[in-house]
Short mmCIF file of C-alpha atoms in Angstrom, two decimals:
data_model
loop_
_atom_site.label_atom_id
_atom_site.label_comp_id
_atom_site.label_asym_id
_atom_site.label_seq_id
_atom_site.Cartn_x
_atom_site.Cartn_y
_atom_site.Cartn_z
CA MET A 1 9.33 23.43 1.39
CA THR A 2 9.50 25.73 4.41
CA PRO A 3 10.25 23.72 7.57
CA HIS A 4 7.40 22.99 9.99
CA HIS A 5 4.57 23.66 7.50
CA ARG A 6 3.39 20.26 6.40
CA THR A 7 -0.37 20.29 6.14
CA PRO A 8 -2.92 17.76 7.51
CA ARG A 9 -3.90 14.77 5.45
CA HIS A 10 -6.93 15.93 3.38
CA ARG A 11 -9.10 16.81 6.37
CA THR A 12 -11.62 19.62 6.34
CA PRO A 13 -13.97 20.86 9.07
CA THR A 14 -16.83 19.02 7.41
CA ASP A 15 -15.20 15.60 7.76
CA ARG A 16 -14.34 15.82 11.46
CA HIS A 17 -17.61 14.53 12.85
CA PRO A 18 -17.37 12.99 16.33
CA ARG A 19 -18.06 9.28 16.38
CA HIS A 20 -18.76 9.12 12.68
CA ARG A 21 -19.32 5.57 11.54
CA THR A 22 -19.38 4.96 7.84
CA PRO A 23 -22.19 2.55 6.81
CA ARG A 24 -21.04 -0.97 6.21
CA ARG A 25 -22.11 -0.81 2.56
CA ALA A 26 -19.79 2.12 2.02
CA LEU A 27 -16.88 0.32 3.64
CA TRP A 28 -17.27 -3.07 2.07
CA SER A 29 -18.80 -2.93 -1.39
CA ALA A 30 -21.12 -5.71 -2.42
CA ALA A 31 -18.87 -6.07 -5.42
CA ALA A 32 -15.81 -6.88 -3.31
CA LEU A 33 -14.53 -10.39 -3.60
CA ALA A 34 -14.51 -12.49 -0.45
CA LEU A 35 -11.20 -12.82 1.33
CA THR A 36 -10.24 -16.40 2.09
CA THR A 37 -10.36 -16.77 5.84
CA LEU A 38 -6.91 -16.51 7.35
CA ALA A 39 -7.30 -17.78 10.87
CA THR A 40 -4.57 -19.02 13.16
CA SER A 41 -4.66 -22.51 11.69
CA PRO A 42 -1.63 -23.87 9.81
CA VAL A 43 -3.32 -23.21 6.46
CA ALA A 44 -2.79 -19.85 4.74
CA HIS A 45 -4.26 -18.91 1.37
CA ALA A 46 -2.07 -18.16 -1.61
CA VAL A 47 -1.49 -14.59 -2.73
CA PRO A 48 -3.36 -13.98 -6.03
CA SER A 49 -1.45 -13.32 -9.22
CA ALA A 50 -0.84 -9.74 -10.32
CA ALA A 51 -3.59 -9.99 -12.94
CA THR A 52 -6.39 -10.77 -10.48
CA HIS A 53 -8.43 -8.54 -8.21
CA ARG A 54 -7.04 -8.40 -4.69
CA PRO A 55 -9.64 -8.45 -1.95
CA TRP A 56 -8.00 -5.64 0.04
CA HIS A 57 -7.45 -1.93 -0.37
CA GLN A 58 -5.19 0.90 0.73
CA LEU A 59 -6.65 2.98 3.56
CA CYS A 60 -4.57 6.06 2.75
CA ALA A 61 -3.37 7.76 -0.38
CA ALA A 62 0.38 7.84 -0.96
CA PRO A 63 1.81 10.72 1.08
CA THR A 64 3.68 13.73 -0.22
CA GLU A 65 6.41 15.90 1.28
CA THR A 66 3.71 17.99 2.94
CA THR A 67 1.07 15.38 3.76
CA ALA A 68 1.48 12.35 6.01
CA GLY A 69 -0.25 9.10 5.19
CA CYS A 70 -0.70 5.77 6.96
CA ASP A 71 0.96 2.53 5.85
CA VAL A 72 -2.02 0.20 6.13
CA LEU A 73 -4.18 -1.99 3.89
CA GLU A 74 -7.49 -3.56 4.90
CA ALA A 75 -9.18 -6.74 3.75
CA ASP A 76 -12.55 -5.98 2.13
CA THR A 77 -14.42 -8.71 4.01
CA PRO A 78 -14.17 -8.46 7.80
CA THR A 79 -15.31 -11.15 10.21
CA GLY A 80 -17.81 -8.84 11.95
CA PRO A 81 -18.16 -7.50 15.49
CA ALA A 82 -19.74 -10.49 17.21
CA VAL A 83 -16.68 -12.68 17.75
CA ALA A 84 -16.74 -13.63 21.42
CA LYS A 85 -13.81 -14.97 23.41
CA GLY A 86 -13.69 -18.72 23.08
CA SER A 87 -15.49 -18.81 19.73
CA ALA A 88 -13.91 -19.03 16.28
CA ALA A 89 -10.84 -16.83 16.07
CA PRO A 90 -11.00 -13.59 14.10
CA ALA A 91 -9.55 -13.78 10.60
CA GLY A 92 -5.85 -12.93 10.59
CA TYR A 93 -2.81 -13.70 12.66
CA GLY A 94 -3.02 -13.09 16.40
CA PRO A 95 -0.48 -12.82 19.23
CA ALA A 96 0.24 -16.56 19.40
CA ASP A 97 1.11 -16.60 15.70
CA LEU A 98 3.54 -13.70 16.08
CA ARG A 99 5.13 -15.28 19.15
CA SER A 100 5.62 -18.49 17.18
CA ALA A 101 6.92 -16.85 14.00
CA TYR A 102 9.33 -14.51 15.78
CA ARG A 103 10.23 -16.57 18.90
CA LEU A 104 8.89 -14.01 21.33
CA PRO A 105 8.12 -14.46 25.04
CA SER A 106 4.49 -14.67 26.10
CA ASP A 107 5.07 -12.12 28.88
CA GLY A 108 7.24 -9.62 27.00
CA GLY A 109 7.50 -5.92 27.77
CA SER A 110 7.31 -6.09 31.54
CA GLY A 111 8.42 -2.81 33.10
CA GLN A 112 8.58 -0.99 29.74
CA THR A 113 6.53 1.86 28.25
CA ILE A 114 5.68 2.01 24.55
CA ALA A 115 4.34 5.14 22.88
CA VAL A 116 2.12 5.03 19.80
CA ILE A 117 2.01 8.23 17.72
CA ASP A 118 -1.08 8.96 15.63
CA ALA A 119 -2.89 12.04 14.35
CA TYR A 120 -6.30 13.13 15.72
CA ASP A 121 -8.42 11.40 18.36
CA ASP A 122 -9.85 7.91 18.37
CA PRO A 123 -12.63 8.09 20.99
CA ASP A 124 -12.92 4.29 21.18
CA ALA A 125 -9.21 3.50 21.37
CA GLU A 126 -9.22 2.20 24.94
CA SER A 127 -12.39 0.14 24.72
CA ASP A 128 -11.35 -1.38 21.37
CA LEU A 129 -7.96 -2.28 22.81
CA ALA A 130 -9.72 -3.98 25.72
CA THR A 131 -11.76 -6.11 23.29
CA TYR A 132 -8.63 -7.20 21.41
CA ARG A 133 -6.72 -8.08 24.55
CA GLN A 134 -9.66 -9.98 26.07
CA GLN A 135 -10.12 -11.97 22.86
CA TYR A 136 -6.56 -13.23 23.00
CA GLY A 137 -6.23 -13.60 26.76
CA LEU A 138 -3.74 -10.75 27.17
CA PRO A 139 -3.50 -8.84 30.47
CA ALA A 140 -5.94 -5.96 30.84
CA CYS A 141 -4.45 -2.59 29.87
CA SER A 142 -6.62 0.34 30.91
CA THR A 143 -6.53 3.82 32.35
CA ASP A 144 -7.89 2.43 35.62
CA ASN A 145 -5.03 -0.04 36.15
CA GLY A 146 -2.37 2.45 35.02
CA CYS A 147 -1.37 0.51 31.92
CA PHE A 148 -2.93 2.79 29.27
CA ARG A 149 -2.80 6.55 28.81
CA LYS A 150 -4.20 8.70 26.01
CA VAL A 151 -2.93 12.27 25.78
CA ASP A 152 -2.42 15.11 23.33
CA SER A 153 0.96 16.48 22.31
CA ASP A 154 0.98 18.68 25.43
CA GLY A 155 0.48 15.63 27.66
CA ARG A 156 -3.12 16.57 28.52
CA THR A 157 -5.98 14.12 28.70
CA SER A 158 -8.50 16.86 27.87
CA PRO A 159 -9.29 18.46 25.55
CA LEU A 160 -8.03 15.95 23.01
CA PRO A 161 -7.55 16.66 19.29
CA SER A 162 -10.46 16.61 16.86
CA PRO A 163 -11.89 13.14 16.21
CA ALA A 164 -10.14 11.23 13.44
CA SER A 165 -11.62 11.27 9.98
CA VAL A 166 -12.26 8.03 8.09
CA ASN A 167 -9.37 5.53 8.31
CA GLN A 168 -7.10 7.17 10.92
CA GLY A 169 -9.00 5.52 13.78
CA ALA A 170 -8.35 2.13 12.20
CA GLU A 171 -4.65 2.98 12.17
CA ASP A 172 -4.81 3.68 15.91
CA SER A 173 -6.39 0.29 16.56
CA LEU A 174 -3.83 -1.51 14.42
CA ASP A 175 -0.92 0.11 16.27
CA LEU A 176 -2.31 -0.49 19.75
CA ASP A 177 -3.31 -4.09 19.05
CA LEU A 178 0.03 -5.13 17.59
CA VAL A 179 2.27 -3.58 20.25
CA SER A 180 0.01 -5.49 22.65
CA ALA A 181 0.47 -8.69 20.65
CA THR A 182 4.27 -8.59 20.80
CA ALA A 183 4.78 -6.87 24.20
CA PRO A 184 1.66 -7.76 26.20
CA ASN A 185 3.04 -6.64 29.58
CA ALA A 186 4.24 -3.21 28.48
CA LYS A 187 2.44 -0.01 29.39
CA ILE A 188 1.10 2.01 26.45
CA ILE A 189 0.84 5.75 25.87
CA LEU A 190 -1.24 6.83 22.87
CA VAL A 191 -0.08 10.35 21.97
CA GLU A 192 -2.52 12.02 19.58
CA ALA A 193 -1.13 14.81 17.41
CA ASN A 194 -3.39 17.76 16.60
CA SER A 195 -2.90 17.16 12.87
CA ALA A 196 -0.76 15.27 10.39
CA LYS A 197 1.65 18.19 9.96
CA ILE A 198 5.26 17.42 10.81
CA SER A 199 5.30 20.09 13.51
CA ASP A 200 2.30 18.51 15.26
CA ILE A 201 3.45 14.92 14.85
CA GLY A 202 6.96 15.86 15.92
CA ALA A 203 5.58 17.54 19.03
CA ALA A 204 3.75 14.29 19.84
CA VAL A 205 7.00 12.32 19.48
CA ASN A 206 8.81 14.70 21.82
CA ARG A 207 5.95 14.47 24.33
CA ALA A 208 6.08 10.67 24.26
CA VAL A 209 9.75 10.71 25.19
CA ALA A 210 9.17 13.35 27.87
CA LEU A 211 6.53 11.05 29.39
CA GLY A 212 9.06 8.25 29.73
CA ALA A 213 8.53 6.09 26.65
CA LYS A 214 11.69 4.28 25.57
CA PHE A 215 10.01 2.78 22.49
CA VAL A 216 8.08 4.91 19.99
CA SER A 217 5.98 3.41 17.17
CA ASN A 218 5.59 5.76 14.17
CA SER A 219 3.12 4.26 11.69
CA TYR A 220 2.93 7.24 9.34
CA ILE A 221 5.08 8.43 6.50
CA PHE A 222 6.01 11.49 4.48
CA LYS A 223 7.79 11.62 1.15
CA GLU A 224 11.35 12.49 2.06
CA SER A 225 12.56 16.07 1.58
CA ALA A 226 15.65 18.23 2.01
CA ASP A 227 14.21 19.45 5.34
CA ASP A 228 14.37 16.01 6.94
CA PRO A 229 17.82 16.36 8.57
CA THR A 230 16.43 19.41 10.39
CA TYR A 231 13.41 17.43 11.53
CA ASP A 232 15.75 14.70 12.76
CA LYS A 233 17.29 17.06 15.27
CA ASP A 234 13.98 18.67 16.19
CA TYR A 235 11.97 15.49 16.74
CA TYR A 236 13.68 12.12 16.26
CA ASP A 237 17.17 12.34 17.77
CA HIS A 238 16.49 10.88 21.23
CA PRO A 239 19.45 8.81 22.47
CA GLY A 240 18.43 5.74 24.41
CA VAL A 241 14.99 5.61 22.76
CA ALA A 242 13.97 3.11 20.05
CA MET A 243 12.30 5.15 17.30
CA VAL A 244 10.61 2.76 14.87
CA ALA A 245 9.07 3.78 11.52
CA GLY A 246 7.55 1.97 8.52
CA SER A 247 9.07 2.17 5.04
CA GLY A 248 5.76 2.57 3.18
CA ASP A 249 3.37 0.45 1.12
CA TRP A 250 3.96 1.65 -2.45
CA ASP A 251 7.03 -0.51 -3.28
CA TYR A 252 10.44 0.57 -4.51
CA SER A 253 9.10 2.74 -7.36
CA TRP A 254 7.54 5.27 -4.97
CA GLY A 255 10.81 6.26 -3.36
CA VAL A 256 12.05 6.68 0.19
CA GLY A 257 9.80 7.83 3.03
CA TYR A 258 10.39 9.79 6.22
CA PRO A 259 10.94 9.28 9.18
CA SER A 260 11.84 5.77 8.01
CA SER A 261 14.87 7.32 6.29
CA SER A 262 16.08 9.00 9.47
CA PRO A 263 19.31 7.55 10.88
CA TYR A 264 17.71 7.99 14.32
CA ALA A 265 14.85 5.60 13.48
CA THR A 266 14.76 1.87 12.82
CA SER A 267 13.41 1.55 9.28
CA VAL A 268 10.95 -1.35 9.05
CA GLY A 269 10.09 -3.15 5.83
CA GLY A 270 7.36 -5.69 5.19
CA THR A 271 7.26 -9.41 4.51
CA SER A 272 4.73 -12.01 3.49
CA LEU A 273 4.59 -14.37 6.49
CA VAL A 274 3.21 -17.84 5.73
CA ARG A 275 3.06 -21.06 7.74
CA ALA A 276 5.40 -23.72 6.40
CA GLY A 277 6.52 -27.29 7.03
CA ASN A 278 10.12 -26.35 7.78
CA SER A 279 11.83 -26.45 11.17
CA ARG A 280 10.85 -22.87 11.92
CA GLY A 281 7.22 -23.51 10.98
CA TRP A 282 7.09 -20.32 8.90
CA SER A 283 8.50 -18.85 5.73
CA GLU A 284 8.88 -15.22 4.68
CA SER A 285 9.55 -13.31 1.49
CA ALA A 286 9.67 -9.63 0.63
CA TRP A 287 6.09 -8.31 0.44
CA ASN A 288 4.96 -7.16 -3.00
CA THR A 289 1.47 -8.01 -4.21
CA LYS A 290 1.36 -5.95 -7.41
CA PRO A 291 3.22 -3.05 -9.05
CA GLY A 292 2.88 -0.06 -6.77
CA GLU A 293 1.85 -2.14 -3.73
CA GLY A 294 4.50 -3.61 -1.49
CA THR A 295 7.13 -2.77 1.05
CA GLY A 296 9.14 0.40 0.50
CA SER A 297 12.93 0.53 0.25
CA GLY A 298 15.66 2.62 -1.27
CA CYS A 299 18.62 4.97 -0.90
CA SER A 300 17.89 8.32 0.73
CA ALA A 301 18.72 11.45 -1.23
CA TYR A 302 19.19 13.58 1.89
CA GLU A 303 20.10 11.58 5.00
CA ALA A 304 23.74 10.77 5.81
CA LYS A 305 24.75 7.14 6.02
CA PRO A 306 25.13 6.01 9.64
CA ALA A 307 28.44 4.40 10.54
CA TRP A 308 26.79 1.10 11.43
CA GLN A 309 25.23 0.60 7.99
CA LYS A 310 27.79 -1.11 5.74
CA ASP A 311 26.12 -1.71 2.35
CA THR A 312 28.23 -0.23 -0.45
CA GLY A 313 25.76 0.65 -3.20
CA CYS A 314 24.12 3.54 -1.32
CA HIS A 315 26.31 6.36 -0.01
CA HIS A 316 23.46 7.79 2.07
CA ARG A 317 21.00 6.23 4.54
CA MET A 318 19.51 3.01 3.19
CA ALA A 319 15.98 1.82 3.99
CA THR A 320 15.27 -0.65 5.51
CA ASP A 321 16.95 -2.07 8.65
CA VAL A 322 14.67 -4.96 9.64
CA SER A 323 11.22 -6.21 8.66
CA ALA A 324 8.10 -8.05 9.84
CA ALA A 325 4.73 -9.28 8.62
CA ALA A 326 2.92 -6.80 6.34
CA ASP A 327 1.20 -8.73 3.51
CA PRO A 328 -2.59 -8.14 3.74
CA GLY A 329 -3.10 -11.48 2.00
CA HIS A 330 -1.65 -13.06 5.15
CA GLY A 331 -2.73 -10.28 7.46
CA LEU A 332 -3.21 -9.44 11.12
CA ALA A 333 -6.45 -9.47 13.11
CA VAL A 334 -7.40 -6.04 14.50
CA TYR A 335 -10.46 -4.79 16.39
CA ASP A 336 -11.90 -1.34 15.65
CA SER A 337 -15.46 -0.19 16.38
CA TYR A 338 -15.00 3.54 15.80
CA GLN A 339 -14.68 3.54 12.02
CA ARG A 340 -15.00 -0.17 11.31
CA ASN A 341 -17.55 -2.80 12.21
CA GLY A 342 -15.41 -4.74 14.65
CA TRP A 343 -12.85 -7.34 13.57
CA SER A 344 -10.87 -6.63 10.40
CA THR A 345 -7.75 -8.03 8.77
CA PHE A 346 -4.96 -5.53 8.11
CA GLY A 347 -1.53 -5.45 6.51
CA GLY A 348 1.06 -2.89 5.46
CA THR A 349 4.21 -1.61 7.12
CA SER A 350 1.89 0.01 9.68
CA ALA A 351 1.52 -3.56 10.92
CA ALA A 352 5.24 -4.36 10.77
CA THR A 353 6.16 -1.18 12.68
CA PRO A 354 4.32 -1.86 15.98
CA ILE A 355 5.38 -5.51 15.79
CA VAL A 356 9.04 -4.48 15.76
CA THR A 357 8.44 -1.78 18.38
CA GLY A 358 7.08 -4.44 20.70
CA VAL A 359 10.10 -6.66 20.08
CA TYR A 360 12.39 -3.81 21.13
CA ALA A 361 10.37 -3.52 24.36
CA ASP A 362 10.72 -7.28 24.92
CA ALA A 363 14.50 -6.89 24.61
CA GLY A 364 14.73 -4.38 27.46
CA THR A 365 15.60 -0.74 28.02
CA PRO A 366 18.15 0.63 25.52
CA GLY A 367 21.40 1.90 26.99
CA ALA A 368 21.66 5.59 27.77
CA GLY A 369 23.10 7.47 24.81
CA SER A 370 22.59 4.56 22.40
CA ASN A 371 20.96 4.58 18.97
CA PRO A 372 18.81 1.43 18.94
CA ALA A 373 18.59 1.53 15.12
CA SER A 374 22.16 0.24 15.18
CA PHE A 375 21.45 -2.78 17.40
CA PRO A 376 20.43 -5.29 14.68
CA TYR A 377 23.65 -4.60 12.77
CA ALA A 378 25.66 -5.89 15.73
CA HIS A 379 23.64 -9.14 15.83
CA PRO A 380 22.64 -10.08 12.24
CA GLY A 381 22.74 -13.77 13.10
CA ALA A 382 19.90 -13.24 15.58
CA LEU A 383 17.46 -12.47 12.75
CA ASN A 384 15.58 -14.58 10.20
CA ASP A 385 17.35 -13.75 6.93
CA VAL A 386 14.69 -13.21 4.23
CA THR A 387 16.21 -14.25 0.90
CA THR A 388 13.37 -14.26 -1.62
CA GLY A 389 11.03 -11.71 -3.17
CA THR A 390 11.32 -8.31 -4.82
CA ASN A 391 9.49 -4.99 -4.62
CA GLY A 392 10.37 -3.54 -8.01
CA SER A 393 13.14 -3.02 -10.56
CA CYS A 394 16.40 -1.40 -9.52
CA SER A 395 20.14 -1.19 -9.73
CA PRO A 396 21.99 -2.25 -7.63
CA ALA A 397 19.72 -5.25 -7.34
CA TYR A 398 19.79 -5.39 -3.53
CA PHE A 399 17.93 -2.06 -3.36
CA CYS A 400 14.73 -3.91 -4.31
CA THR A 401 15.51 -7.64 -4.24
CA ALA A 402 15.78 -9.85 -1.16
CA GLY A 403 18.84 -12.06 -0.91
CA PRO A 404 21.27 -13.53 1.61
CA GLY A 405 22.47 -10.92 4.06
CA TYR A 406 21.40 -7.28 3.87
CA ASP A 407 18.87 -6.07 1.29
CA GLY A 408 16.59 -3.06 0.91
CA PRO A 409 13.11 -4.62 1.10
CA THR A 410 13.71 -6.67 4.26
CA GLY A 411 16.89 -5.20 5.75
CA LEU A 412 18.80 -7.72 7.83
CA GLY A 413 15.68 -9.85 8.31
CA THR A 414 12.87 -10.41 10.80
CA PRO A 415 12.99 -11.06 14.57
CA ALA A 416 14.23 -14.47 15.69
CA GLY A 417 13.92 -13.76 19.38
CA THR A 418 15.01 -10.52 20.98
CA ASP A 419 18.83 -10.66 20.86
CA ALA A 420 19.11 -8.48 17.74
CA PHE A 421 17.21 -5.68 19.49
CA ARG A 422 19.51 -5.34 22.48
CA GLY A 423 22.45 -2.95 22.70
#
C-alpha cells in the first residue's frame, strides 16, 4: 500500500446527510431479543452461550489496511431518550461503577486536557455530552465554560468536516462520555478528521497535541501494514503524550490492529466486568462472547518490540498492554441523539480505550520525553491482574489466553487506582 492513501470507511456523497436520524425500526429490529437490563445495581446478567443469539451487534465492519473502523458494539434494546436525572438509571455501567471497579477519584483529571480523535462531524456532540454529564452529576463541560472544544484537523471551529454517516456519531458519544466518566474534571478537545484515511486521522492526532492535549484517545483501528512504522513517526511519536488505542473487537483470529500495535501507543484490550462478592466487589475475565467477537491481541508482524515489553514468545511489539471493560453484555451507558434515540448500552474496545485514557489523565501529566505506554510495565502490581478467559486458539498460549502476569488479551491487567499510569 502506498503511504498516506487509506480511504474513508465506506462513505459516499449520498450518505453524508446532515442530521440524518435513522428510524428507530431500522436501528432496533422488532425481531431483536430484549437485552436484560444492566443498571448500576449489584446484579449483572450472565453472558449467553455461544450457541444463542446475542442481543447486541457490531456498529462497524472489520477494518482493512486501507479502511478504518470503530471498535464498538451496541445493545439492540436501548432505554430510550426520556431518562431524566433522578429517575431510574440508564441501562449500563455509569461513572460510579467505573470509579468503584477501578478505584478512581471522583474528581479526576483536574488541570488536564484530553483529546478525542474521530472521523467526520457529530453536530450534537456537545449537547449529548451535556445530557450524559447532567444525568450522572458530573461538572458541566461546554464551549461556554472553556471545558469543551470541537475543531477540525486544522484547529478550526468552522467549517467542520462533513456530518458523520450512520454509526460514527455514536462512536463520538461513547468516547466523550467515557473520558468524562473516568476523568470528570479534565478539559476535552474533540478533533474531527476530514475522513477515515490515515493521513486525515493522523493530521487530527498531530493537531490535538499541538493544541496542548497530553492524553489522546484513539477509538479506531486499521489492519496493520508494513507502512505502520512510517506512520508512527509521522503521527504517533509524541514524547510526553499518552497515546491510547483499542486492540479491536474481532478476537485473536482477526490479527493485530493499528495504531494499537504502535510502540508509541498504549494498546488497550477488553474485559468482561461483572459485580462480585469478593473483596474488590468486581471480577474480570478476557472478553470473548463468540468466535470472531472479542478483544483483539497478538504479535505484530511489523513493529519493533519496545525495550520495556519483556514477554519472550513475540519478538516484535505485542498487543495488548492493559485492558478495561468492553463486554457489551455488561456494557456502558452512553447518550447519543444524533444517530441514536438517546440512551444506549455499548461495549467494545472503543469503550475500554477512553476509560484508560481518562485514567492516564487522573494520574497526572506525563514527564517530558517519556513514553507513557511504558508506565504500566514499571508498576504491574498496581493493576488488577486478569487471569481467566480466552479470545481464540493460539501458540504460545499467552497470545490469546489470560493468566497470571502478562498475557495478550488483557495485557498486565486493568486499573487499580492510578499508580500504574504514572511515570
